[in-house]
Short mmCIF file of C-alpha atoms in Angstrom, two decimals:
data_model
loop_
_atom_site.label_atom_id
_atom_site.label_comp_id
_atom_site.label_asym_id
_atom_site.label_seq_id
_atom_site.Cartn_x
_atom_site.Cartn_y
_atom_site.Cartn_z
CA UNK B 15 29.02 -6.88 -5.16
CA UNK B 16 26.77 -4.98 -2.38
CA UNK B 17 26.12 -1.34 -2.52
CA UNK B 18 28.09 1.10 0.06
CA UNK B 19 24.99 1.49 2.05
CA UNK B 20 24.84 -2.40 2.94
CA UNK B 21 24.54 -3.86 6.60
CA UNK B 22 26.40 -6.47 8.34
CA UNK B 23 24.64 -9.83 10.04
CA UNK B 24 25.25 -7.98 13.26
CA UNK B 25 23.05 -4.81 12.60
CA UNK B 26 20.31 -7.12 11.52
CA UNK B 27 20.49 -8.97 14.71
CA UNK B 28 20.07 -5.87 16.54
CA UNK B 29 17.70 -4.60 14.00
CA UNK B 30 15.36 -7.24 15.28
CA UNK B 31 16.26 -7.17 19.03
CA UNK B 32 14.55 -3.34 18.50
CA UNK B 33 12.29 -3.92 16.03
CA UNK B 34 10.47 -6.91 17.05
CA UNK B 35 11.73 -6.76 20.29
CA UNK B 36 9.78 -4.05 21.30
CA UNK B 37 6.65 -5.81 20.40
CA UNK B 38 6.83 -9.09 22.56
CA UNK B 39 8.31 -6.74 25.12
CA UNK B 40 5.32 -4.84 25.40
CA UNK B 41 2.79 -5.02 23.36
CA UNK B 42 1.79 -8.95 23.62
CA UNK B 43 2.32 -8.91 27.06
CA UNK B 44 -1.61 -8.06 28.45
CA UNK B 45 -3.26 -10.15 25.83
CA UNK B 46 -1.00 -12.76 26.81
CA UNK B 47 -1.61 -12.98 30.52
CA UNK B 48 -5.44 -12.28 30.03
CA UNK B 49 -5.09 -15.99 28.20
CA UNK B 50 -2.71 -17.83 30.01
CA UNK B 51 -2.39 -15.98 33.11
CA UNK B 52 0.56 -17.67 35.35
CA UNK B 53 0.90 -20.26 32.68
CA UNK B 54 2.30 -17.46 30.08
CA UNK B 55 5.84 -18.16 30.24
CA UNK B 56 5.59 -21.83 29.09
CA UNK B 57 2.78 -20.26 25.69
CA UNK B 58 6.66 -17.98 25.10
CA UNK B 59 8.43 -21.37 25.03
CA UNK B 60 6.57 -23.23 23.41
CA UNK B 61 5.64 -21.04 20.60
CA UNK B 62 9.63 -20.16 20.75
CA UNK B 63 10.07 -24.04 19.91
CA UNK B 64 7.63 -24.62 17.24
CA UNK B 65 8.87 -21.64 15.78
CA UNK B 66 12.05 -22.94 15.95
CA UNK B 67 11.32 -24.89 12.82
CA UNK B 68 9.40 -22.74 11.25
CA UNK B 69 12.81 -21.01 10.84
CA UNK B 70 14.14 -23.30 8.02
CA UNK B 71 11.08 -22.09 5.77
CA UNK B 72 12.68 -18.75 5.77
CA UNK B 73 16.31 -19.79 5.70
CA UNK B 74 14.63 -21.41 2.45
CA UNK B 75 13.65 -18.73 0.94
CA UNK B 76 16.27 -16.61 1.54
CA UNK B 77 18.40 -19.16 -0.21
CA UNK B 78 16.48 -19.70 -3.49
CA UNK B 79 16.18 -15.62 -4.08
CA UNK B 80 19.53 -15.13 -3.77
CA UNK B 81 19.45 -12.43 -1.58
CA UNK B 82 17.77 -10.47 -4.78
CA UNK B 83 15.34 -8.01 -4.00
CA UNK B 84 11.91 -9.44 -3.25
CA UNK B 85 9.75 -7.40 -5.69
CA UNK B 86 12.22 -7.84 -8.20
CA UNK B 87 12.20 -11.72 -7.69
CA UNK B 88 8.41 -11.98 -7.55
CA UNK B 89 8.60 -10.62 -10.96
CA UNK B 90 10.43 -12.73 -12.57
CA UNK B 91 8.77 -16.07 -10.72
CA UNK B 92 5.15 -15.16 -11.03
CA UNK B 93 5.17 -11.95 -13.53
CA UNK B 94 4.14 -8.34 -12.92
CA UNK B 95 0.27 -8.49 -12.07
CA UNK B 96 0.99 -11.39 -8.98
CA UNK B 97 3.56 -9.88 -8.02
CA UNK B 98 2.12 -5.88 -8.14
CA UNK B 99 -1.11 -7.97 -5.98
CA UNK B 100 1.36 -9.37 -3.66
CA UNK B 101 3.47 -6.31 -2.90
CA UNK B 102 0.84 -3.72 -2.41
CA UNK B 103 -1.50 -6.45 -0.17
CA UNK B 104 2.14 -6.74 2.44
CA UNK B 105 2.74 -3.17 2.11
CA UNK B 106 -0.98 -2.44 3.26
CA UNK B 107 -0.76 -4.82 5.65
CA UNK B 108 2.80 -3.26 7.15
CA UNK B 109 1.44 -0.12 7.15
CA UNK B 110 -1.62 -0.92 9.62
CA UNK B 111 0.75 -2.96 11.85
CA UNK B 112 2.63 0.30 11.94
CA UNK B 113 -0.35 2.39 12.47
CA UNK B 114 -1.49 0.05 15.46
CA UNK B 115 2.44 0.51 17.14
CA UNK B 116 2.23 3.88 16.87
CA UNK B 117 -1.24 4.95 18.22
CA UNK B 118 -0.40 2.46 21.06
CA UNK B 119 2.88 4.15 21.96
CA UNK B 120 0.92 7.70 21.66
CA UNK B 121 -1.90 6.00 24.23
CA UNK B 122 0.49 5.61 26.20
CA UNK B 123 1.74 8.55 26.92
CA UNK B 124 -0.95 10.57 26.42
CA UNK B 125 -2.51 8.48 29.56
CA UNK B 126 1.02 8.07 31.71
CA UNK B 127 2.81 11.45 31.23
CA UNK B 128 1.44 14.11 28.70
CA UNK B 129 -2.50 13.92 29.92
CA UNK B 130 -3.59 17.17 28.95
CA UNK B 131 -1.73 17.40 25.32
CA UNK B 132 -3.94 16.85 22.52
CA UNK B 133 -2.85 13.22 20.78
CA UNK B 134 -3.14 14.78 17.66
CA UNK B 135 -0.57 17.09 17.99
CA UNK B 136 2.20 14.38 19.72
CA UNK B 137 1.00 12.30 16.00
CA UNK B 138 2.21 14.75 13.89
CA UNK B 139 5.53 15.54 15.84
CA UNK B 140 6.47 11.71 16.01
CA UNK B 141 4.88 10.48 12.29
CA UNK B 142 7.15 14.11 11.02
CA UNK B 143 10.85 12.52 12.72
CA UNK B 144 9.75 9.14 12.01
CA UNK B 145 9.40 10.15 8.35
CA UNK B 146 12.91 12.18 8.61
CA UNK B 147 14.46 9.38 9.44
CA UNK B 148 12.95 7.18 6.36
CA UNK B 149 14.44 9.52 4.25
CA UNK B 150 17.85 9.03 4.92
CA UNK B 151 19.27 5.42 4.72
CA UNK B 152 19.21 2.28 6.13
CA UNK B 153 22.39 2.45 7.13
CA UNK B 154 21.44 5.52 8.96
CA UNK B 155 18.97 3.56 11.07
CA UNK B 156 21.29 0.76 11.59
CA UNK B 157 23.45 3.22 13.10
CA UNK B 158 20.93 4.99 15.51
CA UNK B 159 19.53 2.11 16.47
CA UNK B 160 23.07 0.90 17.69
CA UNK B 161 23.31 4.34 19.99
CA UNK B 162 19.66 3.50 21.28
CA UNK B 163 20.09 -0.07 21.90
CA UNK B 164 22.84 0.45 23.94
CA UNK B 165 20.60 2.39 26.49
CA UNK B 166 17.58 0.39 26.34
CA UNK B 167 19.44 -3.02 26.90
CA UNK B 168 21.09 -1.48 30.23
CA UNK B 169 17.85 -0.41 31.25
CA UNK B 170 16.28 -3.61 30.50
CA UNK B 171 19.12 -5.33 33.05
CA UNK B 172 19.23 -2.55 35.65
CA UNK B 173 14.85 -2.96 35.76
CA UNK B 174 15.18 -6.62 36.45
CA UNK B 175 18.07 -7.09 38.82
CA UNK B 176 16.99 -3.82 40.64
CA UNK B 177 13.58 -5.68 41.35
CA UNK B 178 14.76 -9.02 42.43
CA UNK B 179 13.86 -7.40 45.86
CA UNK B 180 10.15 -7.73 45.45
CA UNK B 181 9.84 -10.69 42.95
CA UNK B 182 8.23 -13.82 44.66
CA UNK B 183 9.22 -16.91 41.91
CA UNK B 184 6.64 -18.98 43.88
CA UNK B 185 3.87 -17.06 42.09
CA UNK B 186 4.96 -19.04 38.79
CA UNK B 187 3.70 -22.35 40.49
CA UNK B 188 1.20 -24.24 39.92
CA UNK B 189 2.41 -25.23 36.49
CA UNK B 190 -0.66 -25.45 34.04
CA UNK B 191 -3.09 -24.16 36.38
CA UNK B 192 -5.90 -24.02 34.31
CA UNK B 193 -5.23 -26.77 32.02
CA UNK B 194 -2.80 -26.99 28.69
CA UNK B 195 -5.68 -25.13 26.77
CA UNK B 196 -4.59 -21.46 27.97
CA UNK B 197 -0.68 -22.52 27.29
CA UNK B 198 -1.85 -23.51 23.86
CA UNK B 199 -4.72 -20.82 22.96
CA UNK B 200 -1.88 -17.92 24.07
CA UNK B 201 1.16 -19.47 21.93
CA UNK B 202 -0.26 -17.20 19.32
CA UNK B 203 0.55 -13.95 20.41
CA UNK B 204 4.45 -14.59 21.27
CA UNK B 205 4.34 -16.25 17.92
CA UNK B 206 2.98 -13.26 16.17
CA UNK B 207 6.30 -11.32 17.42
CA UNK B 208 8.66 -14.17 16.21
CA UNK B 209 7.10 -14.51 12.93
CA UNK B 210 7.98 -11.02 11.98
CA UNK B 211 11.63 -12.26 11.48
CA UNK B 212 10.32 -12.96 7.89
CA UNK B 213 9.96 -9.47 7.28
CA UNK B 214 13.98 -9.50 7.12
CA UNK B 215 14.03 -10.85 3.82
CA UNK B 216 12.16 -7.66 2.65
CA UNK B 217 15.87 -5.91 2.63
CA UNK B 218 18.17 -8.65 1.96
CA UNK B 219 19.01 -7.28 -0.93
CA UNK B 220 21.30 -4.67 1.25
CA UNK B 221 22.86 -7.24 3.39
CA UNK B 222 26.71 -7.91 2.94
CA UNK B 223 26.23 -11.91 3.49
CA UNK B 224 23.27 -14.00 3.44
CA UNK B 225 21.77 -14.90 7.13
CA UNK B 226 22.31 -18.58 8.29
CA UNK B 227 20.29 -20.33 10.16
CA UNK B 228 22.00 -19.87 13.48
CA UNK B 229 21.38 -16.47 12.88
CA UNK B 230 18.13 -16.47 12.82
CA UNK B 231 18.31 -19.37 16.00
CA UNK B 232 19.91 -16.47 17.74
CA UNK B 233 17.76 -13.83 16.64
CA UNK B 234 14.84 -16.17 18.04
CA UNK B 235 16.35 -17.03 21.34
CA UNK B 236 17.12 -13.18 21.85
CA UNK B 237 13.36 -12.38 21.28
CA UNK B 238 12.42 -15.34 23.35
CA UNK B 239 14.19 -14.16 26.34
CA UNK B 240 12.74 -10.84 25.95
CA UNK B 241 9.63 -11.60 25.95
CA UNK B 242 10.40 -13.59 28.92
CA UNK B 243 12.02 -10.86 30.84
CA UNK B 244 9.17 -8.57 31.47
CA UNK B 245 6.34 -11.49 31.28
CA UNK B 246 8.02 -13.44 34.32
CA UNK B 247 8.90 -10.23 36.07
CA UNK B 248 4.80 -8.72 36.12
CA UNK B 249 4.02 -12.58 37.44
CA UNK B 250 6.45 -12.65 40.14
CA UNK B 251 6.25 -8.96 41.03
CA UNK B 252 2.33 -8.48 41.03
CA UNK B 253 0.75 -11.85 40.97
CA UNK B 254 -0.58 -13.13 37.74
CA UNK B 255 -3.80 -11.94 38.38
CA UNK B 256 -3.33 -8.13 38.80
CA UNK B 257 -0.54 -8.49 36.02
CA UNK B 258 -3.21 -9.62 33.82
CA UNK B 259 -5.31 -6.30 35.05
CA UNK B 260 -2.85 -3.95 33.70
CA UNK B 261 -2.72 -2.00 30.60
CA UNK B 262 1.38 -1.72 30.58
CA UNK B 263 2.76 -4.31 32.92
CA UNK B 264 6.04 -3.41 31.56
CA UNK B 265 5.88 -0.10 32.58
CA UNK B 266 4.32 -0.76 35.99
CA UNK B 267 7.36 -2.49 36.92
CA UNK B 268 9.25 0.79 36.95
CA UNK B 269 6.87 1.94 39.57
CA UNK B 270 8.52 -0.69 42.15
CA UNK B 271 12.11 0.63 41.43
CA UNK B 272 14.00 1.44 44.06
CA UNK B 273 17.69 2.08 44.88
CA UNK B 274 18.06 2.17 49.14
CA UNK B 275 15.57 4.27 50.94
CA UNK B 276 15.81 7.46 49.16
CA UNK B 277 15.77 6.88 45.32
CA UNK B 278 12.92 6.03 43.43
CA UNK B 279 10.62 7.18 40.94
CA UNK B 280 13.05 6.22 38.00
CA UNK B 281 9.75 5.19 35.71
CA UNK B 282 11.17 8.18 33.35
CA UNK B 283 13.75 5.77 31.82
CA UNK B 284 10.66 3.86 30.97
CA UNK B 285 9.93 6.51 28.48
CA UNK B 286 13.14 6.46 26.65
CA UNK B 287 13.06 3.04 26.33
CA UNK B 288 9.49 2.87 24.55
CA UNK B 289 9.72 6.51 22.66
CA UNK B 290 13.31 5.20 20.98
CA UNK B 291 12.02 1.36 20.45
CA UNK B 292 8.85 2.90 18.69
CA UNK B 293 10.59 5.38 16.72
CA UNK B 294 13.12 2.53 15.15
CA UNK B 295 10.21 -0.06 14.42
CA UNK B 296 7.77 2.52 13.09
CA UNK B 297 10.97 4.03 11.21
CA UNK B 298 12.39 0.81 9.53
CA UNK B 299 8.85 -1.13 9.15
CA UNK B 300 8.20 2.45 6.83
CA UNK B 301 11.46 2.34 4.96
CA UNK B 302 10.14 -1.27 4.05
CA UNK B 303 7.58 -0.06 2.77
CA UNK B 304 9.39 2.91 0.87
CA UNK B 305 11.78 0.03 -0.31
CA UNK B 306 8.68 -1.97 -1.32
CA UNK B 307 7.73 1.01 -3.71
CA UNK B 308 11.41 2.15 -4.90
CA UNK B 309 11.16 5.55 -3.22
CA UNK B 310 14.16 4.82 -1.15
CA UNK B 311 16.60 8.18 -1.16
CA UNK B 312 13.63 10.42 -2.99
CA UNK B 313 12.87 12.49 0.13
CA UNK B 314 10.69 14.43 -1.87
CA UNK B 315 8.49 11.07 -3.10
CA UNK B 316 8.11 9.83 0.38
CA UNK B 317 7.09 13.20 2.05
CA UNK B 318 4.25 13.13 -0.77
CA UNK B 319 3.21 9.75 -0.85
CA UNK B 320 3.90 7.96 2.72
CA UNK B 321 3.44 10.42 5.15
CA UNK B 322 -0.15 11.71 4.20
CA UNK B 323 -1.68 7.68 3.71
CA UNK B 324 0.31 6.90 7.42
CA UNK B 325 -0.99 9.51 8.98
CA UNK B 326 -4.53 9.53 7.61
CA UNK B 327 -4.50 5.47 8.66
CA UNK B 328 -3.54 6.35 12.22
CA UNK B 329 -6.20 8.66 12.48
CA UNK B 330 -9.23 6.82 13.17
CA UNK B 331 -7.20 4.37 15.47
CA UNK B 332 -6.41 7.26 17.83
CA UNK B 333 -9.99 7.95 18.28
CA UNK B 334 -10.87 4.66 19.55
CA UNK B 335 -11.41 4.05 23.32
CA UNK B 336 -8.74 2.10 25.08
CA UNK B 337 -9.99 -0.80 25.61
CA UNK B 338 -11.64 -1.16 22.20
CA UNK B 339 -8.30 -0.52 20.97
CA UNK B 340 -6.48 -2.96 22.92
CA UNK B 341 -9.23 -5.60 22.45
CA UNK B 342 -9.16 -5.01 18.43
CA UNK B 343 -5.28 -5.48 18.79
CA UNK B 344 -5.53 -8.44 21.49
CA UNK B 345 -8.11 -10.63 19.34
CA UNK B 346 -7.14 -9.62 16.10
CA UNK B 347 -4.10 -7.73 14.66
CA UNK B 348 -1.98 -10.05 16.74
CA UNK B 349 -3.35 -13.31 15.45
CA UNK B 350 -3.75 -11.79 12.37
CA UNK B 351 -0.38 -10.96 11.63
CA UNK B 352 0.48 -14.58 12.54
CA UNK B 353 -1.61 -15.93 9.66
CA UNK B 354 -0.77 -13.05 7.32
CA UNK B 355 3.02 -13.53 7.73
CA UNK B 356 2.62 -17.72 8.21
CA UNK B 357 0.92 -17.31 4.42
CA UNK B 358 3.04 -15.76 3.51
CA UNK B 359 5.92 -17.43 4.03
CA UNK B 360 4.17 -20.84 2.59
CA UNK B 361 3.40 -18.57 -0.61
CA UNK B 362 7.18 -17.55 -0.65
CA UNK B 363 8.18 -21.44 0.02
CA UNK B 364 5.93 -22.82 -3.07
CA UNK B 365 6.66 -20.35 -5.55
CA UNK B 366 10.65 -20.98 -4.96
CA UNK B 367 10.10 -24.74 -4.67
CA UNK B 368 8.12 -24.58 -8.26
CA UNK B 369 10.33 -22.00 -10.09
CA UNK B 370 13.58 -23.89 -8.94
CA UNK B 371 11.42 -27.07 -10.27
CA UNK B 372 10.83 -25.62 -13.69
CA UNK B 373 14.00 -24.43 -14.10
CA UNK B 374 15.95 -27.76 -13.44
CA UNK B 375 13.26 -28.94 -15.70
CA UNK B 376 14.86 -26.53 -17.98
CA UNK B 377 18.28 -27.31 -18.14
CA UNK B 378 17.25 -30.96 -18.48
CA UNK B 379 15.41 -30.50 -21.42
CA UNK B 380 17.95 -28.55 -22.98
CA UNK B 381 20.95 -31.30 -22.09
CA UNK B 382 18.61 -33.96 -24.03
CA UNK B 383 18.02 -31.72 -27.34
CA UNK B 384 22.19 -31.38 -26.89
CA UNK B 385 22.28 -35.20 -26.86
CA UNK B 386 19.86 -35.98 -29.30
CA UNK B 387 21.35 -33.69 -31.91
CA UNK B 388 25.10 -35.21 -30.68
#
């Protein structure tokens, strides 16, 4: 029987519409036409349909833990050194794809809307509610990020239709301009978005019903279509080749916003849709990682041991220049994270595949001692 704090299917599938959403809204999105330029929409479907069966790995694994915690079933399958090695290397590894989400966001606006306060100071103020909002529950997220959602999905609509006006679909021709290579060579960053669906498992353990497949279909074709969204609408608004040029195509198509001839400048919605997507994914990617290390509900424990090592790890990526940041996170957190979380799942596959092996093995040999001694 669950715990009182557990989450429906349906908060997990919004979970991820925020979570990972905001990440092949935004952040793949200049890397992506830099590759692939006009061509990136069909590198979103096809990565969206090899990834499609890369699904059933993880429907897989969620089966043979029985929705049991993952630390606690990596202890029991490969003891508690592996699985001590294997916990700590993801929770590193969460915890600089965190960092990178959140200096990004704080680049952001310290170069759209706040350009004269110090970044360190808007750090602190976001990593201290960020961390507030660890401390409570998941169910508490769940919750907020229901109220959020709400706002940044209408936004999301009223940005597209809104600039219909201005968007030329002719721009999206000639299919494979430059070849199939560029499709192919920029599958990887859409992928690196949809691959983070595995990190669902991490908190199984507080779901009320396991996740079917469909649901993760659906969770797929939701972050498909939003990474289309905003990747179509920089082509056909700006032309592949200036879209490729800018540092938040996303946010630049605010800019073109307009409502008859005496309304515009509505960009600011912009920022509550990016300052309440960040401030989910950097929240529940940390309460993973709190989870990870059994501090959830000790407020005390996670003010003294999370926010100090997140803070000092953000650090040195807000002093970076812009474009060394965005080429470090272009050419290698995003692919990166694709062949961390890929591993990982293969890791996750084998080790259920042997232990459910050796345990069949088990009962086997235990039926033919019964027989033998019959």
């Amino acid at each position: 029987m669950k715990g009182v704090g557990s989450i429906s299917i349906l908060h997990v599938i919004f979970l991820s519409m925020t979570v990972i959403g905001l990440k092949n809204h935004v952040t793949i999105l200049p890397p992506l036409l830099d590759m692939a330029k006009r061509d990136g929409w069909l590198s979103v479907l096809f990565a969206g349909g090899i990834m499609f069966f890369w699904l059933f790995l993880v429907v897989y694994i969620h089966k043979k833990t029985k929705q049991e915690s993952i630390r606690d079933w990596l202890n029991e399958k490969i003891g508690k050194i592996g699985s001590t090695i294997i916990i700590y290397t993801i929770i590193i590894f969460l915890m600089v794809m965190t960092a990178f989400t959140m200096v990004e966001t704080l680049q952001w606006v310290n170069t759209t809307f706040l350009p004269q306060t110090p970044v360190i100071i808007l750090l602190v103020i976001y990593i201290f509610l960020c961390i507030l909002l660890v401390t409570t529950s998941l169910q508490t997220i769940v919750i907020l990020n229901v109220f959020v959602l709400f706002g940044v999905v209408v936004l999301g609509f009223f940005v597209a239709f809104t600039n219909i006006q201005v968007k030329d679909y002719e721009l999206l021709r000639p299919f494979f301009e430059h070849g199939l290579q560029p499709v192919f060579r920029g599958m990887i960053f859409p992928a690196s978005g949809f691959i983070e669906l595995l990190i669902l498992l991490f908190l199984q353990h507080q779901y009320k019903e396991q996740i079917r497949w469909y649901h993760f279909a659906i969770m797929l074709a939701i972050l498909v279509g939003l990474t289309l969204g905003p990747l179509i609408g920089a082509i056909t608004e700006f032309g592949p080749s200036e879209a490729a040029k800018q540092r938040y195509p996303a946010y630049e198509e605010w800019g073109l916003v307009t409502i008859g001839r005496y309304i515009e400048h509505l960009d600011f919605f912009s920022i509550y849709q990016w300052l309440t997507g960040t401030f989910i994914r950097v929240s529940f990617l940390l309460y993973i990682v709190a989870d990870l290390l059994k501090m959830t509900g000790d407020k005390k424990r996670i003010w003294q041991m999370l926010a100090p090592p997140f803070f000092i790890l953000c650090l040195p990526l807000i002093m970076l220049n812009e474009s060394l940041f965005l080429k470090v996170k272009g050419n290698y957190i995003l692919t990166f994270t694709f062949i961390f979380f890929f591993a990982l799942s293969i890791f996750f596959v084998i080790v259920a595949f042997l232990s459910d092996k050796s345990s069949k093995k088990g009962k086997t040999d235990k039926q033919d001692m019964k027989s033998g001694e019959a």
